[in-house]
Short mmCIF file of C-alpha atoms in Angstrom, two decimals:
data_model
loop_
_atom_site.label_atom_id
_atom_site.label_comp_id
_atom_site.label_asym_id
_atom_site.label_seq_id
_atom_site.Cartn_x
_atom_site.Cartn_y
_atom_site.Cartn_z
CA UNK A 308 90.07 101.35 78.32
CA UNK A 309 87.36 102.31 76.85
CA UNK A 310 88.08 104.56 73.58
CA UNK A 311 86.29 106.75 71.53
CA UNK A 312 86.15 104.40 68.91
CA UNK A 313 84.12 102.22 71.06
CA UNK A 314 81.87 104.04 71.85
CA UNK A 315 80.77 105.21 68.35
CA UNK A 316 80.41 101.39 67.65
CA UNK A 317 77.76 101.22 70.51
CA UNK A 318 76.02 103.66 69.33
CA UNK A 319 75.85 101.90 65.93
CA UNK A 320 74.63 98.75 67.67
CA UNK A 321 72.10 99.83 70.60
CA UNK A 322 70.65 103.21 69.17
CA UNK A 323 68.04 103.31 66.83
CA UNK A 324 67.59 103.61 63.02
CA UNK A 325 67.10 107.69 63.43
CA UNK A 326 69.22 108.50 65.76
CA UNK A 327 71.91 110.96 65.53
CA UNK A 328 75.09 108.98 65.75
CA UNK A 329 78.11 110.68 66.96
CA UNK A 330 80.20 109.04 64.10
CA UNK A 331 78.18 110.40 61.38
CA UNK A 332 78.16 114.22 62.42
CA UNK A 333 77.87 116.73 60.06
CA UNK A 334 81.26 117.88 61.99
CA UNK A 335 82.36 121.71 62.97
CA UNK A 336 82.65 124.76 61.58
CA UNK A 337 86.60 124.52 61.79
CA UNK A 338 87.44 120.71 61.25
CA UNK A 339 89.84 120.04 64.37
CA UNK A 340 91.13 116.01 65.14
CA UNK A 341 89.00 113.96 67.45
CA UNK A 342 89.69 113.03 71.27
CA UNK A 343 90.52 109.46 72.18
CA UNK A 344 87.89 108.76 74.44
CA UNK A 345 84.86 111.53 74.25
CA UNK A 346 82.25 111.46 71.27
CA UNK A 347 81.93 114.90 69.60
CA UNK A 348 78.87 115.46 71.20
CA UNK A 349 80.66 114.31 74.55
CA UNK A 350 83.14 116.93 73.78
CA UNK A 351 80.40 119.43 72.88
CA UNK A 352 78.60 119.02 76.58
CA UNK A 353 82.17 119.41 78.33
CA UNK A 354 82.81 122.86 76.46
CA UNK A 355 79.62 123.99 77.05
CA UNK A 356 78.93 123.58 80.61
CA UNK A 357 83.42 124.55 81.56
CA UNK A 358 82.01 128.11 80.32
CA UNK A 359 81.48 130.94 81.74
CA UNK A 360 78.07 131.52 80.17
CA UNK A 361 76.96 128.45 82.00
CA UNK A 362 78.46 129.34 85.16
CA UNK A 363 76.40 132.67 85.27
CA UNK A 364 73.25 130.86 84.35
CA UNK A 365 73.26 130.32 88.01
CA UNK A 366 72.42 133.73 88.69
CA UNK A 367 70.03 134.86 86.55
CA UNK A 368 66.21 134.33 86.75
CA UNK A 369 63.86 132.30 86.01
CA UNK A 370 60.24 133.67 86.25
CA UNK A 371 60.34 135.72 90.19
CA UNK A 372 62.49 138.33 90.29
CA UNK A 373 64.17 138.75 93.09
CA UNK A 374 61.93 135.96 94.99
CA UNK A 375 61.60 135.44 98.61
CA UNK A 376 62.91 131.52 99.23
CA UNK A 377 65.71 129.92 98.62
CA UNK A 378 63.78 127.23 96.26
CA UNK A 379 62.61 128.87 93.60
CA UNK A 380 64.11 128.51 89.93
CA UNK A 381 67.36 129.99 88.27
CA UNK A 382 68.28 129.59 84.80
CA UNK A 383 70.56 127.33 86.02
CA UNK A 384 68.63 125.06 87.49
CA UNK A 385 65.79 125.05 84.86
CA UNK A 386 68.76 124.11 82.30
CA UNK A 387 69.48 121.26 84.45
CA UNK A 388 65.99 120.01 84.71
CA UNK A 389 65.47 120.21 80.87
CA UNK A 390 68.63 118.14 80.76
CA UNK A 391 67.18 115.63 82.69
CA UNK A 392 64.52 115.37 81.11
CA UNK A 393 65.59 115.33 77.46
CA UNK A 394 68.08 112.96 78.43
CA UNK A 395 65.06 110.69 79.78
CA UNK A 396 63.06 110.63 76.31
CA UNK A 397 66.20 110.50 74.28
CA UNK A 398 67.48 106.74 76.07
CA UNK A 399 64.07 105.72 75.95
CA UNK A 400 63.41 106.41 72.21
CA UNK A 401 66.82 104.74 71.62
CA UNK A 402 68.28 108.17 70.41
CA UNK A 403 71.48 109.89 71.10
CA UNK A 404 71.48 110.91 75.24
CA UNK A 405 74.79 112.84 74.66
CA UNK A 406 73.27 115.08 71.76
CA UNK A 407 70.11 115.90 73.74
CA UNK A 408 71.84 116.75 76.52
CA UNK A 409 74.82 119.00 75.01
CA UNK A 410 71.82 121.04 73.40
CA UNK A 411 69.67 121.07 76.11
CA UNK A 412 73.08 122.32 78.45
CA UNK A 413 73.42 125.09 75.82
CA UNK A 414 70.48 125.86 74.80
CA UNK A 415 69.61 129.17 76.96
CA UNK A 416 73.40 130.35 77.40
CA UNK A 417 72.11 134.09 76.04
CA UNK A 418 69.53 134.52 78.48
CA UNK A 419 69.71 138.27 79.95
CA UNK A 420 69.53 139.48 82.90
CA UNK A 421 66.29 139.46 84.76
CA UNK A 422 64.54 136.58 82.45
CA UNK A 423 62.10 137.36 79.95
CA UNK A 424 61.42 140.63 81.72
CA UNK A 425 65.21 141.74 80.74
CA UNK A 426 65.06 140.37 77.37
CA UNK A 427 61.62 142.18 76.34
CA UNK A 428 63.52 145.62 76.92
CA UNK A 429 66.83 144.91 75.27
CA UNK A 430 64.51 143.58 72.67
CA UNK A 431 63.07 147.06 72.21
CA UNK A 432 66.39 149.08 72.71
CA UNK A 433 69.06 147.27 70.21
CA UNK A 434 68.20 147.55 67.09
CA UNK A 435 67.03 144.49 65.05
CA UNK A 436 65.42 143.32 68.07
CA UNK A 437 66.75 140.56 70.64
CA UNK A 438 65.99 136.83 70.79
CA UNK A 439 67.88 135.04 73.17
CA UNK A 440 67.86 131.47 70.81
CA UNK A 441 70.04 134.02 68.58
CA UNK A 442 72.29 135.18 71.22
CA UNK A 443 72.61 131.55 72.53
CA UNK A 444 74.03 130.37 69.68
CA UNK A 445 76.37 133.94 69.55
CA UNK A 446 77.78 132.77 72.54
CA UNK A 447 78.95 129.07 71.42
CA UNK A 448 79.89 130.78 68.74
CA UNK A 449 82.04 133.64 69.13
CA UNK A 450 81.73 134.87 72.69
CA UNK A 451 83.25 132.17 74.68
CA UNK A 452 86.10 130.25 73.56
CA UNK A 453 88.00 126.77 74.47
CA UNK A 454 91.32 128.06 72.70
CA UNK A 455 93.14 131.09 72.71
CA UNK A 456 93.91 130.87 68.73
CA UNK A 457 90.39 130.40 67.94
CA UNK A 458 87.55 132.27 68.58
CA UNK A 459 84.00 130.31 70.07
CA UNK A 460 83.94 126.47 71.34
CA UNK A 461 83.39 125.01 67.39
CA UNK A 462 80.43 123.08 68.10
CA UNK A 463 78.90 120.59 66.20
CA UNK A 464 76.45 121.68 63.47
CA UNK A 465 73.67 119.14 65.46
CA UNK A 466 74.13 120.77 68.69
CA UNK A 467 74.43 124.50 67.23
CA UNK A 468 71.14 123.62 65.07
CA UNK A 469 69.39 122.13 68.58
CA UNK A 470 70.68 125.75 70.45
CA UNK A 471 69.31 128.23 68.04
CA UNK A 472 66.04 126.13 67.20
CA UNK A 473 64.87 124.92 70.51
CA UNK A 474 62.40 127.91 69.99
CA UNK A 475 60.70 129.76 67.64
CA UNK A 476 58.60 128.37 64.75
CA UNK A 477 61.61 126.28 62.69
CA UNK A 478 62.54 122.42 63.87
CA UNK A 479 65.62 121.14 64.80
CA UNK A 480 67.04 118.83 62.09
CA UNK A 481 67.56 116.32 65.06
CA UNK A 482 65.18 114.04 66.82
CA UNK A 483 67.51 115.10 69.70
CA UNK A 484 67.24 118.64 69.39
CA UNK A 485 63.35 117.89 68.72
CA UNK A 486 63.42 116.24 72.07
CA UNK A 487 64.57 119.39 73.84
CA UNK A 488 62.61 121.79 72.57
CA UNK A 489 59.53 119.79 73.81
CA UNK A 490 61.03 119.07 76.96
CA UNK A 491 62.03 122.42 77.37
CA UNK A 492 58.27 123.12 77.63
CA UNK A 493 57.64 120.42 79.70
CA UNK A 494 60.20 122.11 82.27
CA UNK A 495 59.27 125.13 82.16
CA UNK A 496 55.87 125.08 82.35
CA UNK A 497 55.35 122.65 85.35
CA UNK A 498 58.75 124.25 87.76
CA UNK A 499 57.24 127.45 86.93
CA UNK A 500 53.69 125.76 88.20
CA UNK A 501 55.53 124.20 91.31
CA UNK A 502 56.80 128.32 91.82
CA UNK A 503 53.84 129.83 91.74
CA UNK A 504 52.15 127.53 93.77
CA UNK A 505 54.46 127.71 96.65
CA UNK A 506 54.29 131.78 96.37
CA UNK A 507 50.62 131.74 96.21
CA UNK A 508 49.87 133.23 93.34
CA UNK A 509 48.12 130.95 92.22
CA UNK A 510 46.22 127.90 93.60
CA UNK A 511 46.07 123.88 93.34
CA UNK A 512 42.43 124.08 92.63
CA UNK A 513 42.37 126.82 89.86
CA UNK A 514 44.87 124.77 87.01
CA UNK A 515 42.68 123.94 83.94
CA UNK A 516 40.88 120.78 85.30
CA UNK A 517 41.09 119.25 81.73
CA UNK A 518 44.88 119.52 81.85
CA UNK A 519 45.21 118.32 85.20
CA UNK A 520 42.59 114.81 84.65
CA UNK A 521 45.09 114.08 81.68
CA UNK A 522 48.18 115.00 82.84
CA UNK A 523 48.24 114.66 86.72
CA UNK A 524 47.63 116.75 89.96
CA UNK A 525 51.21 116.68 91.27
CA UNK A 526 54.62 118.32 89.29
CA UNK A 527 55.82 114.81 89.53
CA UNK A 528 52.84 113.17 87.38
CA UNK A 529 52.74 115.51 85.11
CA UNK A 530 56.38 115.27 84.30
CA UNK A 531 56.27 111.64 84.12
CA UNK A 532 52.87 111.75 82.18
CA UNK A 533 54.70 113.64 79.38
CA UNK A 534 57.91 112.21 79.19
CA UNK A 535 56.00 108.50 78.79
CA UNK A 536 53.56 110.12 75.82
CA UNK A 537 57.04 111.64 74.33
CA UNK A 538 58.44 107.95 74.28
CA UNK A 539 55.32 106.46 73.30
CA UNK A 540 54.96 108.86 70.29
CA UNK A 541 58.19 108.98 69.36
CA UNK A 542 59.38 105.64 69.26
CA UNK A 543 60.86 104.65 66.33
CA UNK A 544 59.67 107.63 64.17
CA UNK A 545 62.31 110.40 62.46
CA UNK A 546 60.35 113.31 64.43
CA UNK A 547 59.80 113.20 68.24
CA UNK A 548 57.01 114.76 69.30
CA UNK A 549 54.02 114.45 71.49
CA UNK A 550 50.46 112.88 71.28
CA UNK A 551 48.11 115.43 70.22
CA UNK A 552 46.06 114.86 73.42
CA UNK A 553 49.06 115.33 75.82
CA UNK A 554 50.21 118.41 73.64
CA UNK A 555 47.16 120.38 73.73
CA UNK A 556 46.76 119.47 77.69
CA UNK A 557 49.74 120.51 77.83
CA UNK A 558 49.62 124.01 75.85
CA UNK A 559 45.97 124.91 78.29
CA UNK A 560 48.49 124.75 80.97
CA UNK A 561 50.95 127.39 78.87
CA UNK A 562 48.02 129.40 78.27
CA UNK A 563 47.10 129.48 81.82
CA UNK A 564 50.23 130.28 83.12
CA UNK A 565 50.75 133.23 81.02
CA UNK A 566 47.47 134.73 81.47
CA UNK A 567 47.80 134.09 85.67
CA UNK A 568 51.53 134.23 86.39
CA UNK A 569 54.20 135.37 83.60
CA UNK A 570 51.86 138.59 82.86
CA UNK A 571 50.82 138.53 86.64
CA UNK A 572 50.90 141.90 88.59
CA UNK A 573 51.96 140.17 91.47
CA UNK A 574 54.74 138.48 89.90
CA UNK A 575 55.38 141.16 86.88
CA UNK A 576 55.04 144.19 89.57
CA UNK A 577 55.03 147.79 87.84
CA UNK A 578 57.75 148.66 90.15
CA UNK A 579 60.01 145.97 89.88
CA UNK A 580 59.73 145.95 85.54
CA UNK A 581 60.25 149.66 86.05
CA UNK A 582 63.51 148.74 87.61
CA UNK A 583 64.57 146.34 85.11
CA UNK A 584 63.56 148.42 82.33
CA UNK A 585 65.79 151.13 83.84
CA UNK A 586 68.83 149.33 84.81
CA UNK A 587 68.62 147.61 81.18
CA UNK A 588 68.25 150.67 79.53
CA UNK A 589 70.56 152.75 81.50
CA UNK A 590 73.30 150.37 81.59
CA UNK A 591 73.00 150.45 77.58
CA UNK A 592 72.88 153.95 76.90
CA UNK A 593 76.19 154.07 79.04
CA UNK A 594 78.20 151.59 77.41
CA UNK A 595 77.19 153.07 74.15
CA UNK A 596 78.47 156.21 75.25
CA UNK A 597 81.42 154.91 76.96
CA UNK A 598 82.77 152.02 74.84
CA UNK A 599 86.18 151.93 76.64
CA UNK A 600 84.84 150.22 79.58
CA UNK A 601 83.49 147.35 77.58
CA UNK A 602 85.66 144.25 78.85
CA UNK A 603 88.47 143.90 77.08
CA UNK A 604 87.96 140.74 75.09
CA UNK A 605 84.63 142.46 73.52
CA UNK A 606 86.91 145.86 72.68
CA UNK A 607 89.12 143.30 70.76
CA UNK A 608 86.59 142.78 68.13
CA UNK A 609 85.41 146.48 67.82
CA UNK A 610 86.94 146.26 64.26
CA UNK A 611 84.60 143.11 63.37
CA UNK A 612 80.89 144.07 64.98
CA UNK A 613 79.42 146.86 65.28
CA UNK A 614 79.25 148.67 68.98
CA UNK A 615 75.31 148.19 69.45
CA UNK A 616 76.18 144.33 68.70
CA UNK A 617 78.97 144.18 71.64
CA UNK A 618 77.79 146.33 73.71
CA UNK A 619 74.39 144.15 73.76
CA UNK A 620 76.26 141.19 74.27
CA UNK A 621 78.06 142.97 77.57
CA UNK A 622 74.27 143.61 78.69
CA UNK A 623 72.89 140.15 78.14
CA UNK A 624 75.75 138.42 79.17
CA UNK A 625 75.29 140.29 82.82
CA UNK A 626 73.55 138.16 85.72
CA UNK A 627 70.86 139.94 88.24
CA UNK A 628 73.40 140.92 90.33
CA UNK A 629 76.26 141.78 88.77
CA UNK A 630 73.41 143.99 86.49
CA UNK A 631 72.14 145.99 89.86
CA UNK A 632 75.92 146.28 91.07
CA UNK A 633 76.93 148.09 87.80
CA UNK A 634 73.52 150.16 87.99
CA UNK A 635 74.41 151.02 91.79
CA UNK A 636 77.67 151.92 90.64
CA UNK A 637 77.54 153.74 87.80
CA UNK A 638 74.25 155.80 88.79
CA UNK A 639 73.49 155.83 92.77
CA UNK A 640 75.63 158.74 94.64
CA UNK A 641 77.69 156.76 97.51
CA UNK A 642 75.69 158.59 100.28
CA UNK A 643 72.68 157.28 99.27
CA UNK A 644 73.64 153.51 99.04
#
């Protein structure tokens, strides 16, 4: 059998210099005794994907709302790539594989409803503003729970560091967590590329042709283009990071995809943000007014948070569907449905 114990001592032997070793953890919140054959961060990954955050990641959106095709992104799936990828760049620089990928498995657990499109409007309707890093690491935290005498899953300070920094200006105090916020990027920006090629918004031919000679004319050269520069750059150094070349190819690419896709009509129609921007805001407004229909493990804490705090967490928590079921419920008159 292979025990913990064992494990920790491979790490010690095969990992390198600055990796994050599961043995020397800055531990959890609420210091609880150790499993006999999982690392902490092992045990960190299990709680986080057995959740029901990460089970509704499935149904929430990516970029296309409501797309046409049975291949395009989820949240769900885009976690999984990042996974995949982190997990790649962490065993090659000789870091911790389990850290990277219980962060990178967490990491956009607060995600509303209908992407970035749902989290600009909640953003401008709770006060204090949204982010959903923030409401990621809410969720570990204090919304979902792996015992019933203790509230949120009592992650590790590495992976709840990795969660709540993977965007946003501030650094992960991991290489691991470093790892996933870049590879995060590298994700999103080439699935999302893969997407709006196959709906035709956009075209193979109009991609910055700087970013494509460095990086590669195919999803699948372009991932592997990065993921080699992350290795190559971050091998044996405290931070992991990219080449500057590779980075800036890579951020022409961001810069083109926002300006031609994520604030594309055709993608961002009037009509459909309308609709989010109602359902969000609707769905809101009535749980505000009617705070006994909250679900009953967010009414628990009404004597802890305030009601715009759980009553945002009920709104970002939704999926797409579940979202436009409540809407259709709570607004359409039966006759017209």
């Amino acid at each position: 059998m292979i025990t913990r114990e064992d494990l920790e001592k491979r790490e010690e032997q095969i990992l390198s210099a600055y990796a994050t070793k599961a043995s020397e953890s800055k531990g959890r919140p609420i210091p609880e005794g150790k499993c006999s054959v999982r690392t902490d961060f092992q045990r960190d990954r299990d709680r986080i994907v057995h959740s029901k955050a990460f089970r509704r990641l499935m149904h929430k959106t990516q970029v296309f709302l409501a797309p046409e095709g049975d291949h395009f992104r989820t949240r769900l799936t885009h976690t999984i790539e990042v996974s995949q990828i982190a997990r790649t760049i962490a065993r090659g620089c000789g870091l911790n594989e389990d850290l990277a990928e219980a962060i990178a498995m967490g990491h956009d657990l607060g995600h509303t409803p209908f992407g970035h499109s749902g989290e600009a409007v909640l953003n401008e309707i709770y006060p204090g503003g949204f982010k959903h890093n923030v409401q990621s690491l809410r969720v570990v935290d204090v919304l979902e729970s792996t015992s019933r005498s203790r509230r949120g899953m009592n992650l590790t300070y590495e992976v709840r560091d990795g969660i709540l920094n993977h965007t946003g200006s501030l650094m992960p105090f991991t290489p691991e967590g470093q790892i996933v916020k870049v590879s995060d990027r590298i994700a999103y920006i080439n699935h999302d590329i893969d997407d709006a090629l196959r709906s035709g918004i956009i075209r193979q031919g109009e991609l910055p042709e700087s970013s494509i000679r460095i990086l590669g004319d195919t999803h699948k050269k372009r991932i592997d283009t990065l993921v080699r520069d992350m290795i190559d750059n971050s091998w044996d150094k405290p931070v992991a990071s990219l080449s500057e070349e590779k980075a800036e190819a890579m951020n022409r690419l961001r810069t083109y995809m926002f300006q031609n896709v994520y604030h594309n009509e055709n993608v961002k129609k009037a009509e459909d943000m309308n609709k989010v921007r109602t359902i969000i805001t609707s769905l809101y407004d009535y749980y505000m007014e009617h705070p006994e229909s909250l679900p009953e493990e967010l009414l628990a804490m009404k004597d802890e948070f305030q009601l715009e705090e759980l009553v945002k967490d009920h709104v970002a928590g939704m999926t797409d569907r579940y979202a436009i079921n409540m809407y259709d419920e709570l607004f359409v008159a039966k006759g017209w449905r």
